[in-house]
JSON list of C-alpha atoms in Angstrom, two decimals:
[
{"chain": "A", "resi": 378, "resn": "MET", "atom": "CA", "xyz": [94.45, -186.99, 97.47]},
{"chain": "A", "resi": 379, "resn": "LYS", "atom": "CA", "xyz": [90.90, -188.29, 97.43]},
{"chain": "A", "resi": 380, "resn": "THR", "atom": "CA", "xyz": [88.67, -187.73, 94.32]},
{"chain": "A", "resi": 381, "resn": "VAL", "atom": "CA", "xyz": [85.39, -186.03, 94.97]},
{"chain": "A", "resi": 382, "resn": "VAL", "atom": "CA", "xyz": [82.64, -187.33, 92.66]},
{"chain": "A", "resi": 383, "resn": "LYS", "atom": "CA", "xyz": [80.13, -184.58, 92.11]},
{"chain": "A", "resi": 384, "resn": "LEU", "atom": "CA", "xyz": [78.35, -186.11, 89.17]},
{"chain": "A", "resi": 385, "resn": "GLU", "atom": "CA", "xyz": [77.13, -189.61, 88.46]},
{"chain": "A", "resi": 386, "resn": "LEU", "atom": "CA", "xyz": [77.80, -190.54, 84.78]},
{"chain": "A", "resi": 387, "resn": "GLY", "atom": "CA", "xyz": [75.44, -193.53, 84.25]},
{"chain": "A", "resi": 388, "resn": "GLN", "atom": "CA", "xyz": [76.41, -195.51, 81.13]},
{"chain": "A", "resi": 389, "resn": "VAL", "atom": "CA", "xyz": [79.23, -193.90, 79.18]},
{"chain": "A", "resi": 390, "resn": "PHE", "atom": "CA", "xyz": [78.95, -193.86, 75.30]},
{"chain": "A", "resi": 391, "resn": "LEU", "atom": "CA", "xyz": [81.69, -192.72, 72.90]},
{"chain": "A", "resi": 392, "resn": "THR", "atom": "CA", "xyz": [81.12, -191.92, 69.25]},
{"chain": "A", "resi": 393, "resn": "ARG", "atom": "CA", "xyz": [83.15, -194.05, 66.86]},
{"chain": "A", "resi": 394, "resn": "GLU", "atom": "CA", "xyz": [85.35, -191.06, 65.98]},
{"chain": "A", "resi": 395, "resn": "VAL", "atom": "CA", "xyz": [86.31, -190.50, 69.63]},
{"chain": "A", "resi": 396, "resn": "ALA", "atom": "CA", "xyz": [86.89, -194.21, 70.26]},
{"chain": "A", "resi": 397, "resn": "ASN", "atom": "CA", "xyz": [89.18, -194.33, 67.21]},
{"chain": "A", "resi": 398, "resn": "LYS", "atom": "CA", "xyz": [91.12, -191.09, 67.72]},
{"chain": "A", "resi": 399, "resn": "VAL", "atom": "CA", "xyz": [91.43, -190.43, 71.45]},
{"chain": "A", "resi": 400, "resn": "PRO", "atom": "CA", "xyz": [93.46, -192.76, 73.64]},
{"chain": "A", "resi": 401, "resn": "GLU", "atom": "CA", "xyz": [91.40, -194.62, 76.24]},
{"chain": "A", "resi": 402, "resn": "HIS", "atom": "CA", "xyz": [93.50, -193.29, 79.18]},
{"chain": "A", "resi": 403, "resn": "ASP", "atom": "CA", "xyz": [92.89, -189.71, 77.90]},
{"chain": "A", "resi": 404, "resn": "ILE", "atom": "CA", "xyz": [89.17, -190.34, 77.70]},
{"chain": "A", "resi": 405, "resn": "LEU", "atom": "CA", "xyz": [89.12, -191.68, 81.32]},
{"chain": "A", "resi": 406, "resn": "TRP", "atom": "CA", "xyz": [91.05, -188.76, 82.47]},
{"chain": "A", "resi": 407, "resn": "TYR", "atom": "CA", "xyz": [88.59, -186.25, 80.85]},
{"chain": "A", "resi": 408, "resn": "LEU", "atom": "CA", "xyz": [85.67, -188.22, 82.29]},
{"chain": "A", "resi": 409, "resn": "GLY", "atom": "CA", "xyz": [87.21, -187.93, 85.71]},
{"chain": "A", "resi": 410, "resn": "ARG", "atom": "CA", "xyz": [87.50, -184.13, 85.37]},
{"chain": "A", "resi": 411, "resn": "HIS", "atom": "CA", "xyz": [83.87, -183.91, 84.20]},
{"chain": "A", "resi": 412, "resn": "GLN", "atom": "CA", "xyz": [82.74, -186.11, 87.13]},
{"chain": "A", "resi": 413, "resn": "GLU", "atom": "CA", "xyz": [84.68, -183.90, 89.65]},
{"chain": "A", "resi": 414, "resn": "GLY", "atom": "CA", "xyz": [83.10, -180.69, 88.32]},
{"chain": "A", "resi": 415, "resn": "ASP", "atom": "CA", "xyz": [86.03, -179.45, 86.24]},
{"chain": "A", "resi": 416, "resn": "TRP", "atom": "CA", "xyz": [84.03, -178.30, 83.16]},
{"chain": "A", "resi": 417, "resn": "GLY", "atom": "CA", "xyz": [87.10, -177.65, 81.04]},
{"chain": "A", "resi": 418, "resn": "ASP", "atom": "CA", "xyz": [87.21, -175.07, 78.17]},
{"chain": "A", "resi": 419, "resn": "ILE", "atom": "CA", "xyz": [83.71, -173.59, 78.36]},
{"chain": "A", "resi": 420, "resn": "PRO", "atom": "CA", "xyz": [82.77, -169.96, 79.07]},
{"chain": "A", "resi": 421, "resn": "GLU", "atom": "CA", "xyz": [82.36, -168.82, 82.71]},
{"chain": "A", "resi": 422, "resn": "GLU", "atom": "CA", "xyz": [78.64, -168.45, 82.16]},
{"chain": "A", "resi": 423, "resn": "ASP", "atom": "CA", "xyz": [78.27, -172.01, 80.95]},
{"chain": "A", "resi": 424, "resn": "LYS", "atom": "CA", "xyz": [80.29, -173.12, 84.02]},
{"chain": "A", "resi": 425, "resn": "LYS", "atom": "CA", "xyz": [77.67, -171.41, 86.28]},
{"chain": "A", "resi": 426, "resn": "ILE", "atom": "CA", "xyz": [74.93, -173.15, 84.28]},
{"chain": "A", "resi": 427, "resn": "ASN", "atom": "CA", "xyz": [76.60, -176.52, 84.87]},
{"chain": "A", "resi": 428, "resn": "ASP", "atom": "CA", "xyz": [76.92, -175.80, 88.61]},
{"chain": "A", "resi": 429, "resn": "TRP", "atom": "CA", "xyz": [73.24, -175.00, 88.70]},
{"chain": "A", "resi": 430, "resn": "ALA", "atom": "CA", "xyz": [72.42, -178.09, 86.66]},
{"chain": "A", "resi": 431, "resn": "LEU", "atom": "CA", "xyz": [74.43, -180.29, 89.01]},
{"chain": "A", "resi": 432, "resn": "LYS", "atom": "CA", "xyz": [72.27, -179.29, 91.91]},
{"chain": "A", "resi": 433, "resn": "ASN", "atom": "CA", "xyz": [68.97, -179.24, 89.97]},
{"chain": "A", "resi": 434, "resn": "ASN", "atom": "CA", "xyz": [69.25, -182.35, 87.77]},
{"chain": "A", "resi": 435, "resn": "GLY", "atom": "CA", "xyz": [70.01, -180.52, 84.56]},
{"chain": "A", "resi": 436, "resn": "ARG", "atom": "CA", "xyz": [72.09, -181.49, 81.60]},
{"chain": "A", "resi": 437, "resn": "VAL", "atom": "CA", "xyz": [75.86, -181.00, 82.22]},
{"chain": "A", "resi": 438, "resn": "ILE", "atom": "CA", "xyz": [78.24, -180.27, 79.34]},
{"chain": "A", "resi": 439, "resn": "SER", "atom": "CA", "xyz": [82.04, -180.04, 79.55]},
{"chain": "A", "resi": 440, "resn": "LYS", "atom": "CA", "xyz": [84.49, -179.36, 76.73]},
{"chain": "A", "resi": 441, "resn": "TYR", "atom": "CA", "xyz": [88.15, -180.38, 76.60]},
{"chain": "A", "resi": 442, "resn": "ARG", "atom": "CA", "xyz": [90.92, -179.86, 74.04]},
{"chain": "A", "resi": 443, "resn": "THR", "atom": "CA", "xyz": [92.61, -183.08, 72.89]},
{"chain": "A", "resi": 444, "resn": "GLU", "atom": "CA", "xyz": [95.29, -183.62, 70.30]},
{"chain": "A", "resi": 445, "resn": "ALA", "atom": "CA", "xyz": [92.66, -185.10, 68.03]},
{"chain": "A", "resi": 446, "resn": "GLY", "atom": "CA", "xyz": [90.32, -182.11, 68.48]},
{"chain": "A", "resi": 447, "resn": "ASP", "atom": "CA", "xyz": [87.90, -180.64, 71.00]},
{"chain": "A", "resi": 448, "resn": "ILE", "atom": "CA", "xyz": [85.54, -183.13, 72.72]},
{"chain": "A", "resi": 449, "resn": "TYR", "atom": "CA", "xyz": [82.26, -182.57, 74.52]},
{"chain": "A", "resi": 450, "resn": "ILE", "atom": "CA", "xyz": [81.21, -184.69, 77.43]},
{"chain": "A", "resi": 451, "resn": "ILE", "atom": "CA", "xyz": [77.46, -184.49, 78.04]},
{"chain": "A", "resi": 452, "resn": "THR", "atom": "CA", "xyz": [75.63, -186.01, 81.00]},
{"chain": "A", "resi": 453, "resn": "GLU", "atom": "CA", "xyz": [71.86, -186.24, 80.68]},
{"chain": "A", "resi": 454, "resn": "PRO", "atom": "CA", "xyz": [69.58, -184.68, 83.34]},
{"chain": "A", "resi": 455, "resn": "ASP", "atom": "CA", "xyz": [68.48, -188.11, 84.74]},
{"chain": "A", "resi": 456, "resn": "ARG", "atom": "CA", "xyz": [72.15, -189.15, 84.95]},
{"chain": "A", "resi": 457, "resn": "SER", "atom": "CA", "xyz": [71.36, -192.37, 83.10]},
{"chain": "A", "resi": 458, "resn": "PHE", "atom": "CA", "xyz": [74.04, -191.79, 80.47]},
{"chain": "A", "resi": 459, "resn": "THR", "atom": "CA", "xyz": [77.01, -189.66, 79.37]},
{"chain": "A", "resi": 460, "resn": "THR", "atom": "CA", "xyz": [78.14, -189.25, 75.84]},
{"chain": "A", "resi": 461, "resn": "VAL", "atom": "CA", "xyz": [81.62, -188.28, 74.63]},
{"chain": "A", "resi": 462, "resn": "LEU", "atom": "CA", "xyz": [81.86, -186.82, 71.19]},
{"chain": "A", "resi": 463, "resn": "PHE", "atom": "CA", "xyz": [83.88, -184.44, 69.04]},
{"chain": "A", "resi": 464, "resn": "ALA", "atom": "CA", "xyz": [82.76, -180.83, 68.87]},
{"chain": "A", "resi": 465, "resn": "TRP", "atom": "CA", "xyz": [82.00, -181.32, 65.09]},
{"chain": "A", "resi": 466, "resn": "GLU", "atom": "CA", "xyz": [79.71, -184.21, 65.94]},
{"chain": "A", "resi": 467, "resn": "TYR", "atom": "CA", "xyz": [77.60, -182.12, 68.29]}
]
């Protein structure tokens, strides 16, 4: 099955907490979901906002549950960088 990239991530940054507590292969898996347009555990209204932002160069935010805690993945409007951080760091 071919992966469809809907979102360019730019440079990817992790907070120190995420880097220390979430396995790298898990981070890569969540980044792949984010890049494919699977916004994770956010309300339906926020998913619609992300779909709009994807087409209109807006900020895109996904949320995923990990064993270490919920993480957010945020891609900036200009697609120059994406940040992965814990919910409590947001």
